[in-house]
């Protein structure tokens, strides 16, 4: 089934630990995105990539890094997790043309203690 | 002021009611107007989108755009409990521009 796969679905980790959230798409979309969603704040863009080999900062990039080595994969890394990074993280992709409709993954629920 | 404003609700209605969900925006360059639906503990999924002004209908759902007022609406007719979800509006200049999302409105349709 075409779409976006995120892993892990849910994770609890201690503050200060390193964590990588994985995202893979099989739709050959050019653009990929990482959002965090918090109650009352909606979706906030963390980082994005318009094409393999390029990345850009979104609204809330601090404490996060990304890489885009190929078209399909777009991992998000928290180098040293802090409790304020407790959130639900969504990966998305799009064709980067027309309406630029985003297709979202099911989300990764992260709790930092 | 955020580029896109959306009342978070919750909006609670009885089954069968007509629901009106709305967003306002400030950027006149937006050309594409989208509505996403997000069920609890799921990712948002596209419901429908329109280009420029006018109406678009898809079954029980109608999207309406008024660019002169910078106001968009989503109407749900004969609402069902299965429509209970968070509805997010999103707007884009198109092409490679990243859509701007509203914060979402939580809708509860009770039997």
Tab-separated table of C-alpha atoms in Angstrom, chain B:
chain	number	residue	atom	x	y	z
B	1	UNK	CA	-1.685	37.651	14.042
B	2	UNK	CA	-1.205	34.234	12.465
B	3	UNK	CA	-1.561	33.909	8.697
B	4	UNK	CA	-4.409	31.418	9.150
B	5	UNK	CA	-6.906	31.600	12.014
B	6	UNK	CA	-9.175	28.723	12.985
B	7	UNK	CA	-11.365	28.376	16.077
B	8	UNK	CA	-10.225	25.250	17.972
B	9	UNK	CA	-13.697	24.448	19.327
B	10	UNK	CA	-14.762	21.906	20.380
B	11	UNK	CA	-17.916	22.106	18.319
B	12	UNK	CA	-20.569	19.680	19.528
B	13	UNK	CA	-23.639	18.975	17.371
B	14	UNK	CA	-26.404	16.356	17.258
B	15	UNK	CA	-26.434	13.720	14.554
B	16	UNK	CA	-28.075	14.999	11.371
B	17	UNK	CA	-27.102	18.641	11.923
B	18	UNK	CA	-25.464	20.832	9.309
B	19	UNK	CA	-21.968	21.734	10.428
B	20	UNK	CA	-20.076	24.849	9.388
B	21	UNK	CA	-16.316	24.997	9.928
B	22	UNK	CA	-14.424	28.162	9.064
B	23	UNK	CA	-10.994	29.715	8.628
B	24	UNK	CA	-9.828	33.238	7.941
B	25	UNK	CA	-6.507	34.213	6.451
B	26	UNK	CA	-4.433	37.301	5.801
B	27	UNK	CA	-2.215	36.399	2.815
B	28	UNK	CA	-3.937	37.351	-0.436
B	29	UNK	CA	-1.383	35.274	-2.398
B	30	UNK	CA	-2.990	31.982	-1.324
B	31	UNK	CA	-4.500	30.191	-4.324
B	32	UNK	CA	-5.219	26.665	-3.049
B	33	UNK	CA	-7.477	25.984	-0.093
B	34	UNK	CA	-7.518	22.573	1.538
B	35	UNK	CA	-9.388	20.755	4.263
B	36	UNK	CA	-7.835	17.857	6.137
B	37	UNK	CA	-9.583	15.509	8.564
B	38	UNK	CA	-7.713	13.980	11.469
B	39	UNK	CA	-9.156	11.175	13.562
B	40	UNK	CA	-7.873	10.650	17.085
B	41	UNK	CA	-4.357	9.171	17.143
B	42	UNK	CA	-4.114	9.239	13.327
B	43	UNK	CA	-2.381	11.460	10.800
B	44	UNK	CA	-4.286	14.179	8.909
B	45	UNK	CA	-5.741	13.091	5.574
B	46	UNK	CA	-6.899	15.305	2.716
B	47	UNK	CA	-10.667	15.703	2.528
B	48	UNK	CA	-10.864	18.082	-0.404
B	49	UNK	CA	-9.289	21.169	-1.921
B	50	UNK	CA	-10.340	24.048	-4.122
B	51	UNK	CA	-8.484	26.413	-6.377
B	52	UNK	CA	-9.234	30.128	-6.086
B	53	UNK	CA	-12.784	31.213	-5.232
B	54	UNK	CA	-16.026	29.299	-5.473
B	55	UNK	CA	-17.643	26.137	-4.196
B	56	UNK	CA	-16.768	22.472	-4.482
B	57	UNK	CA	-19.037	19.639	-3.441
B	58	UNK	CA	-18.150	16.037	-2.616
B	59	UNK	CA	-21.001	13.986	-1.220
B	60	UNK	CA	-22.062	15.480	2.110
B	61	UNK	CA	-19.131	17.920	2.115
B	62	UNK	CA	-19.029	21.359	0.501
B	63	UNK	CA	-15.991	23.627	0.511
B	64	UNK	CA	-16.504	27.318	-0.060
B	65	UNK	CA	-13.897	30.026	-0.673
B	66	UNK	CA	-14.496	33.769	-0.558
B	67	UNK	CA	-11.200	35.413	-1.507
B	68	UNK	CA	-12.628	38.933	-1.249
B	69	UNK	CA	-13.313	38.321	2.457
B	70	UNK	CA	-10.321	35.993	2.957
B	71	UNK	CA	-12.710	33.426	4.436
B	72	UNK	CA	-13.148	29.732	3.738
B	73	UNK	CA	-15.761	27.287	4.979
B	74	UNK	CA	-16.424	23.576	5.067
B	75	UNK	CA	-20.051	22.494	5.341
B	76	UNK	CA	-21.033	18.975	6.394
B	77	UNK	CA	-24.626	17.979	5.720
B	78	UNK	CA	-26.442	15.244	7.647
B	79	UNK	CA	-23.530	14.940	10.070
B	80	UNK	CA	-22.753	11.476	11.436
B	81	UNK	CA	-20.935	10.322	14.592
B	82	UNK	CA	-18.220	9.023	12.248
B	83	UNK	CA	-17.567	12.660	11.254
B	84	UNK	CA	-16.235	13.305	14.769
B	85	UNK	CA	-12.637	14.375	14.207
B	86	UNK	CA	-10.405	17.421	14.058
B	87	UNK	CA	-10.680	19.399	10.830
B	88	UNK	CA	-7.675	21.417	9.711
B	89	UNK	CA	-7.749	24.038	7.005
B	90	UNK	CA	-4.605	24.645	4.977
B	91	UNK	CA	-3.710	27.176	2.316
B	92	UNK	CA	-0.972	27.367	-0.265
B	93	UNK	CA	0.389	29.603	-3.003
B	94	UNK	CA	0.866	26.385	-4.957
B	95	UNK	CA	3.907	24.772	-6.508
B	96	UNK	CA	6.794	24.358	-4.096
B	97	UNK	CA	5.312	26.646	-1.431
B	98	UNK	CA	4.652	24.830	1.827
B	99	UNK	CA	0.987	24.979	2.889
B	100	UNK	CA	0.098	26.989	5.984
B	101	UNK	CA	-2.155	25.117	8.390
B	102	UNK	CA	-4.803	26.346	10.798
B	103	UNK	CA	-4.730	24.926	14.322
B	104	UNK	CA	-7.739	22.696	13.661
B	105	UNK	CA	-11.332	22.576	14.942
B	106	UNK	CA	-12.452	19.616	17.022
B	107	UNK	CA	-15.900	18.381	15.943
B	108	UNK	CA	-18.054	16.055	18.032
B	109	UNK	CA	-21.229	14.619	16.518
B	110	UNK	CA	-23.301	12.907	19.196
B	111	UNK	CA	-26.014	10.335	18.445
